[in-house]
Amino acid sequence: MLSNRLSIITPSVTVGISTKVKELKDSGKKIINLSIGEPDFNVPEKAKYSGIESLNNDETKYNLVPGITILREEICKKLLDENNCDYSLDEIVVSSGAKNAITNALLAVTDPGDEVLLPKPYWVSYSEMTKIVNAIPVPMNTDKSNDFKLTGDILKKYITNKTKLLILTNPSNPTGAVYTKEELLDIANICLENNIYILSDEIYEKICYTDKFVSMASLSKEIKDITITINGFAKSAAMTGIRLGYSASNKEIAKGICAIQGHLVSHPCLTSQYIGYAALRDCKKDLDNMVDIYKYRRDLIVSKLDSMTNIRYIYPEGAFYIFIDLSKIKDNFNFSESFSVEFCEEFLNKHNVAIVPGLAFGIDDYVRISYACDEKDFLEGLNRLNDFISEIMVSCPNSAL
Ligand SMILES: Cc1ncc(COP(=O)(O)O)c(C=O)c1O
């Protein structure tokens, strides 16, 4: 008999799509893949070199559980200079990717049965990670007219005496929405009043096209104390496969995370840590160039979408995704269980373009497109989306066309 846990975890929709894309490609089909959440850039050269150098210096033995000191120092400096958050060395724990940092944090602050609040749409793994640690994910409805951003009023409706943690992604995956300081304060004050921890996932913080990004922990000393800031190198430094992320939290939580990490993985791969260290210290220009390119693509994709009928979208101010509202098409599309899943399946089968169903993020009227790819791919993908939507609207008696 295997663990009950396995029967409540849903396999990752995005991983399922990647597998299907691989199968189709292997069978000789040319697929445009707009489903990926992975930068199409390489790790900056200086960062790579730092990893190679560490290997040549035989930096390959067990090391400190929370991560090498020079990396944590560099992270503290970054958090202070760029985010106005003053963390000390013993408040930083480096982990094998943000995923690992989030799971460590969940293990450190929740008990079985505790409720974890997730504003919809939420990143696919939060709910499953919450279930893995035997806590209870509580999806919260948000308002489409407010770009699905959480507000203090919405938050209040979901708080019970079991609520332990709120997970907030800023900038958001899948919408790209970025919270203002006032919006964050509104949410954080409710959490303070109700003794709720905040896990602020800021992994897309660097990929932000406005100057208004504010770190949750920068708001006040009290808010910083209840906040676990999550960040990493996968998105900002194109280091998805290097597997490096970190948490910044108060000393008590950081100590708890360290105790857990010490038993589960000891510490993240040392070579990866040296790569991350140089990415922070020496590669600012490379990272800024990537963001300029994402911004150029965001502008392109938005103007293309503006020329299409029957769709709306959330204007992305960060990350490299666009969340597209297909509710106008829904009534004209034959589906049995999930509109977005079946829409994406048919789109892939008929037009050879992979995108992610909104259901993966808890909202079935939407699909997510990633523009972390060549511009000719996402422009062609959008042409085909336009064709597919036209086919659906024309073939249906309810057609609005
Ligand atoms: C919001 C969010 N948090 C965390 C992660 C995981 O990051 P990592 O690859 O560093 O584990 C992702 C990856 O897609 C993400 O979108």
Short mmCIF file of C-alpha atoms and ligand atoms in Angstrom, two decimals:
data_model
loop_
_atom_site.label_atom_id
_atom_site.label_comp_id
_atom_site.label_asym_id
_atom_site.label_seq_id
_atom_site.Cartn_x
_atom_site.Cartn_y
_atom_site.Cartn_z
CA MET A 1 0.00 0.00 0.00
CA LEU A 2 1.45 3.36 -0.99
CA SER A 3 0.90 6.64 0.84
CA ASN A 4 -2.55 8.29 0.75
CA ARG A 5 -0.70 11.45 -0.18
CA LEU A 6 -0.19 10.12 -3.69
CA SER A 7 -3.92 9.78 -4.30
CA ILE A 8 -4.58 13.47 -3.60
CA ILE A 9 -1.78 14.95 -5.65
CA THR A 10 -2.64 15.89 -9.21
CA PRO A 11 0.17 15.39 -11.71
CA SER A 12 1.50 18.69 -13.06
CA VAL A 13 -0.52 19.87 -16.10
CA THR A 14 2.51 21.70 -17.47
CA VAL A 15 4.69 18.60 -17.19
CA GLY A 16 1.89 16.65 -18.97
CA ILE A 17 1.93 19.17 -21.82
CA SER A 18 5.72 19.00 -22.11
CA THR A 19 5.51 15.19 -22.36
CA LYS A 20 2.86 15.43 -25.10
CA VAL A 21 4.95 18.02 -26.98
CA LYS A 22 7.97 15.73 -26.79
CA GLU A 23 5.95 12.76 -28.11
CA LEU A 24 4.61 14.84 -31.02
CA LYS A 25 8.08 16.16 -31.84
CA ASP A 26 9.51 12.62 -31.71
CA SER A 27 6.84 11.52 -34.18
CA GLY A 28 8.16 14.14 -36.62
CA LYS A 29 5.66 16.97 -36.02
CA LYS A 30 6.85 20.59 -35.86
CA ILE A 31 5.38 22.03 -32.68
CA ILE A 32 5.43 25.64 -31.54
CA ASN A 33 5.82 25.40 -27.81
CA LEU A 34 4.38 28.40 -25.97
CA SER A 35 3.75 26.44 -22.81
CA ILE A 36 7.19 26.66 -21.25
CA GLY A 37 8.07 28.64 -18.15
CA GLU A 38 11.74 28.71 -18.97
CA PRO A 39 13.93 31.52 -20.32
CA ASP A 40 15.27 30.92 -23.83
CA PHE A 41 18.65 32.40 -22.85
CA ASN A 42 21.82 30.68 -21.66
CA VAL A 43 23.43 31.06 -18.27
CA PRO A 44 25.69 34.18 -18.44
CA GLU A 45 29.31 33.30 -19.28
CA LYS A 46 30.86 34.72 -16.10
CA ALA A 47 28.44 32.71 -14.00
CA LYS A 48 29.27 29.51 -15.89
CA TYR A 49 32.97 30.19 -15.50
CA SER A 50 32.60 30.62 -11.74
CA GLY A 51 31.06 27.13 -11.52
CA ILE A 52 33.83 25.63 -13.65
CA GLU A 53 36.47 27.37 -11.56
CA SER A 54 34.95 26.02 -8.35
CA LEU A 55 35.20 22.50 -9.73
CA ASN A 56 38.81 23.08 -10.78
CA ASN A 57 39.46 24.25 -7.22
CA ASP A 58 37.91 21.00 -5.95
CA GLU A 59 35.06 22.76 -4.15
CA THR A 60 33.16 19.50 -4.11
CA LYS A 61 32.80 18.45 -0.48
CA TYR A 62 29.93 18.89 1.97
CA ASN A 63 29.52 22.51 2.99
CA LEU A 64 27.25 24.72 5.14
CA VAL A 65 23.56 23.72 5.21
CA PRO A 66 22.15 27.23 4.47
CA GLY A 67 24.59 27.78 1.62
CA ILE A 68 28.11 29.11 1.16
CA THR A 69 28.81 32.34 3.01
CA ILE A 70 29.88 34.41 -0.02
CA LEU A 71 26.61 33.61 -1.79
CA ARG A 72 24.47 34.45 1.25
CA GLU A 73 26.42 37.69 1.67
CA GLU A 74 25.73 38.56 -1.95
CA ILE A 75 22.02 37.73 -1.47
CA CYS A 76 21.86 39.99 1.61
CA LYS A 77 23.47 42.78 -0.40
CA LYS A 78 21.02 42.30 -3.28
CA LEU A 79 18.02 42.29 -0.93
CA LEU A 80 19.21 45.49 0.71
CA ASP A 81 20.29 47.38 -2.42
CA GLU A 82 17.49 46.32 -4.75
CA ASN A 83 14.59 45.50 -2.44
CA ASN A 84 15.22 47.66 0.60
CA CYS A 85 15.09 44.58 2.85
CA ASP A 86 17.73 44.34 5.54
CA TYR A 87 18.39 40.63 6.18
CA SER A 88 21.33 39.15 8.06
CA LEU A 89 23.34 36.13 6.98
CA ASP A 90 21.54 33.73 9.33
CA GLU A 91 18.16 34.70 7.84
CA ILE A 92 19.03 33.39 4.37
CA VAL A 93 18.78 29.72 3.37
CA VAL A 94 19.87 28.75 -0.13
CA SER A 95 18.01 25.76 -1.59
CA SER A 96 17.87 23.60 -4.71
CA GLY A 97 15.52 25.92 -6.59
CA ALA A 98 12.63 28.08 -5.41
CA LYS A 99 10.47 24.92 -5.37
CA ASN A 100 12.72 23.44 -2.70
CA ALA A 101 12.73 26.74 -0.79
CA ILE A 102 8.90 26.88 -0.83
CA THR A 103 8.51 23.27 0.32
CA ASN A 104 11.03 23.84 3.11
CA ALA A 105 9.06 26.91 4.20
CA LEU A 106 5.77 25.00 4.15
CA LEU A 107 7.34 22.26 6.28
CA ALA A 108 8.73 24.85 8.68
CA VAL A 109 5.53 26.82 9.33
CA THR A 110 2.55 24.51 8.78
CA ASP A 111 1.16 21.57 10.73
CA PRO A 112 -1.11 18.91 9.22
CA GLY A 113 -4.60 20.39 8.81
CA ASP A 114 -3.45 24.01 8.69
CA GLU A 115 -4.96 26.06 5.89
CA VAL A 116 -2.84 27.74 3.22
CA LEU A 117 -4.54 30.53 1.27
CA LEU A 118 -3.96 30.70 -2.48
CA PRO A 119 -5.41 33.58 -4.52
CA LYS A 120 -6.65 32.30 -7.89
CA PRO A 121 -5.08 32.03 -10.40
CA TYR A 122 -2.15 30.45 -8.54
CA TRP A 123 1.04 28.80 -9.74
CA VAL A 124 0.38 25.09 -10.34
CA SER A 125 2.67 23.63 -7.69
CA TYR A 126 1.51 25.58 -4.60
CA SER A 127 -1.62 23.51 -4.05
CA GLU A 128 0.17 20.19 -4.55
CA MET A 129 3.12 21.18 -2.33
CA THR A 130 0.62 22.16 0.35
CA LYS A 131 -1.04 18.74 0.10
CA ILE A 132 2.33 16.98 0.20
CA VAL A 133 3.01 18.51 3.64
CA ASN A 134 -0.52 17.50 4.77
CA ALA A 135 -1.78 21.07 4.99
CA ILE A 136 -4.93 22.19 3.19
CA PRO A 137 -4.86 24.46 0.12
CA VAL A 138 -7.68 27.03 0.15
CA PRO A 139 -8.12 28.62 -3.29
CA MET A 140 -9.56 32.15 -3.09
CA ASN A 141 -11.70 33.70 -5.80
CA THR A 142 -10.41 37.04 -7.00
CA ASP A 143 -11.88 39.64 -9.28
CA LYS A 144 -11.18 39.57 -13.01
CA SER A 145 -11.85 43.30 -13.27
CA ASN A 146 -8.97 43.86 -10.81
CA ASP A 147 -6.56 41.67 -12.83
CA PHE A 148 -7.26 38.83 -10.36
CA LYS A 149 -5.29 40.59 -7.65
CA LEU A 150 -5.96 39.68 -4.05
CA THR A 151 -7.37 42.44 -1.82
CA GLY A 152 -7.71 42.70 1.95
CA ASP A 153 -11.50 42.41 1.67
CA ILE A 154 -11.30 39.16 -0.30
CA LEU A 155 -8.67 37.80 2.08
CA LYS A 156 -10.84 38.44 5.15
CA LYS A 157 -13.61 36.21 3.76
CA TYR A 158 -11.34 33.16 3.71
CA ILE A 159 -9.68 33.42 7.11
CA THR A 160 -10.57 30.73 9.66
CA ASN A 161 -8.97 29.68 12.93
CA LYS A 162 -6.93 27.16 10.90
CA THR A 163 -5.43 29.70 8.50
CA LYS A 164 -1.65 29.66 8.81
CA LEU A 165 -0.14 31.00 5.62
CA LEU A 166 -0.91 33.12 2.57
CA ILE A 167 1.05 32.49 -0.61
CA LEU A 168 1.32 35.51 -2.86
CA THR A 169 3.19 35.59 -6.18
CA ASN A 170 4.45 38.98 -7.24
CA PRO A 171 4.81 39.47 -10.21
CA SER A 172 2.18 36.83 -10.87
CA ASN A 173 2.53 33.63 -12.81
CA PRO A 174 0.25 33.30 -14.85
CA THR A 175 -1.06 36.89 -15.16
CA GLY A 176 2.10 39.02 -14.99
CA ALA A 177 0.24 41.41 -12.67
CA VAL A 178 2.39 43.41 -10.24
CA TYR A 179 1.09 44.60 -6.85
CA THR A 180 1.45 48.24 -5.80
CA LYS A 181 2.75 49.17 -2.36
CA GLU A 182 -0.77 50.12 -1.22
CA GLU A 183 -2.21 46.81 -2.42
CA LEU A 184 0.50 44.89 -0.56
CA LEU A 185 -0.05 46.91 2.62
CA ASP A 186 -3.79 46.23 2.49
CA ILE A 187 -3.11 42.47 2.37
CA ALA A 188 -0.21 42.44 4.84
CA ASN A 189 -2.12 44.36 7.52
CA ILE A 190 -4.91 41.76 7.48
CA CYS A 191 -2.27 39.03 7.85
CA LEU A 192 -0.67 40.88 10.78
CA GLU A 193 -4.03 41.28 12.52
CA ASN A 194 -4.80 37.57 12.10
CA ASN A 195 -1.39 36.00 12.81
CA ILE A 196 -0.98 34.68 9.30
CA TYR A 197 2.45 34.15 7.76
CA ILE A 198 3.05 35.42 4.22
CA LEU A 199 5.09 33.48 1.70
CA SER A 200 5.98 36.14 -0.86
CA ASP A 201 7.18 34.38 -4.00
CA GLU A 202 9.20 37.05 -5.81
CA ILE A 203 10.94 34.80 -8.31
CA TYR A 204 9.87 37.04 -11.25
CA GLU A 205 10.82 40.24 -9.44
CA LYS A 206 13.67 41.06 -11.84
CA ILE A 207 11.45 40.55 -14.86
CA CYS A 208 9.32 43.58 -14.16
CA TYR A 209 8.52 46.27 -16.72
CA THR A 210 7.42 48.98 -14.33
CA ASP A 211 9.44 50.66 -11.62
CA LYS A 212 6.78 49.93 -9.05
CA PHE A 213 7.92 46.50 -7.83
CA VAL A 214 7.87 46.44 -4.05
CA SER A 215 9.07 43.56 -1.88
CA MET A 216 6.54 42.54 0.73
CA ALA A 217 9.24 42.42 3.43
CA SER A 218 10.25 46.04 2.75
CA LEU A 219 6.90 47.39 3.99
CA SER A 220 7.67 47.43 7.73
CA LYS A 221 9.61 45.60 10.44
CA GLU A 222 6.44 43.82 11.59
CA ILE A 223 5.51 42.73 8.07
CA LYS A 224 9.07 41.56 7.39
CA ASP A 225 8.86 39.44 10.52
CA ILE A 226 5.83 37.43 9.27
CA THR A 227 7.09 37.21 5.68
CA ILE A 228 9.12 34.48 4.06
CA THR A 229 10.56 35.96 0.89
CA ILE A 230 11.23 33.40 -1.84
CA ASN A 231 13.47 34.14 -4.76
CA GLY A 232 15.76 32.25 -7.11
CA PHE A 233 17.95 32.23 -10.18
CA ALA A 234 15.88 30.14 -12.62
CA LYS A 235 13.94 32.98 -14.20
CA SER A 236 16.12 36.05 -13.59
CA ALA A 237 19.43 34.45 -14.57
CA ALA A 238 18.13 31.79 -16.99
CA MET A 239 19.36 29.06 -14.63
CA THR A 240 16.39 26.66 -14.57
CA GLY A 241 18.52 23.51 -14.70
CA ILE A 242 21.10 24.79 -12.21
CA ARG A 243 18.44 24.46 -9.48
CA LEU A 244 19.12 27.35 -7.14
CA GLY A 245 16.73 29.42 -5.03
CA TYR A 246 16.56 30.88 -1.54
CA SER A 247 14.36 32.00 1.30
CA ALA A 248 14.79 35.07 3.50
CA SER A 249 12.84 35.03 6.74
CA ASN A 250 13.17 35.79 10.44
CA LYS A 251 15.87 33.89 12.33
CA GLU A 252 13.46 31.44 13.95
CA ILE A 253 11.93 30.36 10.64
CA ALA A 254 15.34 30.28 8.92
CA LYS A 255 16.64 28.02 11.70
CA GLY A 256 13.66 25.71 11.19
CA ILE A 257 14.19 25.65 7.43
CA CYS A 258 17.87 24.84 8.01
CA ALA A 259 16.99 21.94 10.32
CA ILE A 260 14.70 20.49 7.66
CA GLN A 261 17.08 21.10 4.76
CA GLY A 262 19.98 19.62 6.72
CA HIS A 263 18.19 16.28 6.90
CA LEU A 264 16.62 16.28 3.46
CA VAL A 265 19.38 17.52 1.14
CA SER A 266 22.20 18.97 3.29
CA HIS A 267 22.63 21.92 0.93
CA PRO A 268 22.18 22.68 -2.75
CA CYS A 269 24.87 21.59 -5.22
CA LEU A 270 28.04 23.55 -4.50
CA THR A 271 28.83 24.19 -8.18
CA SER A 272 25.36 25.71 -8.61
CA GLN A 273 25.99 27.98 -5.65
CA TYR A 274 29.18 29.33 -7.23
CA ILE A 275 27.31 29.90 -10.49
CA GLY A 276 24.59 31.80 -8.60
CA TYR A 277 27.17 33.81 -6.68
CA ALA A 278 28.76 35.11 -9.89
CA ALA A 279 25.35 35.68 -11.50
CA LEU A 280 24.51 38.07 -8.67
CA ARG A 281 27.91 39.69 -8.40
CA ASP A 282 29.10 39.96 -12.01
CA CYS A 283 26.20 39.54 -14.43
CA LYS A 284 23.84 42.45 -13.81
CA LYS A 285 24.23 43.68 -17.41
CA ASP A 286 23.39 40.25 -18.88
CA LEU A 287 20.28 40.01 -16.71
CA ASP A 288 19.16 43.53 -17.62
CA ASN A 289 19.58 42.70 -21.33
CA MET A 290 17.29 39.69 -20.94
CA VAL A 291 14.63 41.87 -19.31
CA ASP A 292 14.85 44.42 -22.15
CA ILE A 293 14.21 41.61 -24.63
CA TYR A 294 11.23 40.28 -22.62
CA LYS A 295 9.79 43.79 -22.52
CA TYR A 296 10.16 44.17 -26.30
CA ARG A 297 8.36 40.84 -26.74
CA ARG A 298 5.64 41.80 -24.26
CA ASP A 299 4.94 44.94 -26.30
CA LEU A 300 4.83 42.93 -29.53
CA ILE A 301 2.51 40.28 -28.17
CA VAL A 302 0.16 42.85 -26.66
CA SER A 303 -0.16 44.79 -29.91
CA LYS A 304 -0.80 41.55 -31.78
CA LEU A 305 -3.50 40.53 -29.29
CA ASP A 306 -5.10 43.97 -29.59
CA SER A 307 -5.69 43.27 -33.26
CA MET A 308 -7.55 40.01 -32.53
CA THR A 309 -11.28 39.78 -31.85
CA ASN A 310 -13.12 37.75 -29.20
CA ILE A 311 -10.29 37.72 -26.72
CA ARG A 312 -9.18 39.84 -23.82
CA TYR A 313 -6.08 39.54 -21.72
CA ILE A 314 -4.50 40.80 -18.56
CA TYR A 315 -1.89 43.42 -19.39
CA PRO A 316 1.34 41.88 -18.05
CA GLU A 317 3.65 44.20 -16.12
CA GLY A 318 6.08 41.44 -15.26
CA ALA A 319 7.10 37.77 -15.76
CA PHE A 320 7.01 36.39 -19.34
CA TYR A 321 3.45 35.13 -19.64
CA ILE A 322 0.18 36.46 -20.91
CA PHE A 323 -3.12 35.19 -19.49
CA ILE A 324 -5.78 35.25 -22.18
CA ASP A 325 -9.51 35.40 -21.50
CA LEU A 326 -11.42 33.06 -23.83
CA SER A 327 -14.79 33.32 -22.08
CA LYS A 328 -16.34 34.75 -25.26
CA ILE A 329 -15.40 31.59 -27.13
CA LYS A 330 -16.42 29.15 -24.40
CA ASP A 331 -20.13 29.03 -25.32
CA ASN A 332 -19.27 28.13 -28.90
CA PHE A 333 -16.82 25.37 -28.06
CA ASN A 334 -17.96 21.80 -27.42
CA PHE A 335 -16.33 20.41 -24.32
CA SER A 336 -17.25 17.76 -21.79
CA GLU A 337 -15.35 18.56 -18.57
CA SER A 338 -12.87 21.39 -18.82
CA PHE A 339 -13.11 24.10 -21.48
CA SER A 340 -9.50 25.25 -21.23
CA VAL A 341 -7.99 21.74 -21.14
CA GLU A 342 -9.99 20.56 -24.14
CA PHE A 343 -9.43 23.83 -26.00
CA CYS A 344 -5.65 23.49 -25.54
CA GLU A 345 -5.69 19.81 -26.55
CA GLU A 346 -7.59 20.53 -29.76
CA PHE A 347 -5.39 23.55 -30.52
CA LEU A 348 -2.28 21.39 -30.13
CA ASN A 349 -3.67 18.55 -32.22
CA LYS A 350 -5.04 20.74 -35.03
CA HIS A 351 -2.60 23.65 -35.11
CA ASN A 352 0.54 22.22 -33.51
CA VAL A 353 0.82 24.93 -30.86
CA ALA A 354 1.21 24.09 -27.16
CA ILE A 355 -0.25 26.51 -24.59
CA VAL A 356 -1.33 25.98 -20.98
CA PRO A 357 -4.99 25.65 -19.92
CA GLY A 358 -6.16 28.14 -17.30
CA LEU A 359 -7.51 25.24 -15.26
CA ALA A 360 -3.92 24.45 -14.27
CA PHE A 361 -4.03 27.75 -12.35
CA GLY A 362 -7.58 27.30 -11.08
CA ILE A 363 -9.41 29.39 -13.74
CA ASP A 364 -10.99 27.54 -16.65
CA ASP A 365 -11.93 30.46 -18.96
CA TYR A 366 -8.31 31.35 -19.64
CA VAL A 367 -5.17 30.03 -21.30
CA ARG A 368 -1.56 31.01 -20.61
CA ILE A 369 0.96 31.79 -23.33
CA SER A 370 4.66 32.12 -22.61
CA TYR A 371 6.80 34.54 -24.60
CA ALA A 372 10.07 33.15 -23.32
CA CYS A 373 10.79 32.06 -26.88
CA ASP A 374 11.71 33.38 -30.31
CA GLU A 375 9.42 36.17 -31.51
CA LYS A 376 8.63 34.43 -34.78
CA ASP A 377 7.33 31.46 -32.76
CA PHE A 378 4.94 33.38 -30.55
CA LEU A 379 3.76 35.58 -33.43
CA GLU A 380 3.04 32.50 -35.56
CA GLY A 381 1.43 30.82 -32.52
CA LEU A 382 -0.89 33.81 -32.14
CA ASN A 383 -1.78 33.73 -35.87
CA ARG A 384 -2.78 30.12 -35.44
CA LEU A 385 -4.73 30.93 -32.27
CA ASN A 386 -6.60 33.56 -34.24
CA ASP A 387 -7.37 31.01 -36.99
CA PHE A 388 -8.53 28.43 -34.44
CA ILE A 389 -10.82 30.93 -32.73
CA SER A 390 -12.29 31.96 -36.10
CA GLU A 391 -12.94 28.31 -36.99
CA ILE A 392 -14.75 27.81 -33.68
CA MET A 393 -16.86 30.93 -34.02
CA VAL A 394 -17.78 30.31 -37.68
CA SER A 395 -18.67 26.65 -37.17
CA CYS A 396 -21.04 27.35 -34.31
CA PRO A 397 -24.65 28.49 -34.65
CA ASN A 398 -24.17 30.88 -31.66
CA SER A 399 -21.45 32.59 -33.64
CA ALA A 400 -20.86 36.23 -32.79
CA LEU A 401 -18.91 36.75 -36.02
C1 LIG B 1 5.82 31.40 -9.31
C2 LIG B 1 6.91 30.37 -9.35
N1 LIG B 1 7.54 30.05 -8.21
C3 LIG B 1 8.51 29.12 -8.20
C4 LIG B 1 8.90 28.47 -9.35
C5 LIG B 1 9.97 27.41 -9.28
O1 LIG B 1 11.24 27.93 -9.47
P1 LIG B 1 12.55 27.00 -9.44
O2 LIG B 1 12.78 26.53 -10.84
O3 LIG B 1 13.64 27.90 -8.95
O4 LIG B 1 12.28 25.88 -8.51
C6 LIG B 1 8.27 28.77 -10.57
C7 LIG B 1 8.63 28.04 -11.79
O5 LIG B 1 7.95 28.05 -12.79
C8 LIG B 1 7.25 29.75 -10.57
O6 LIG B 1 6.60 30.08 -11.69
#
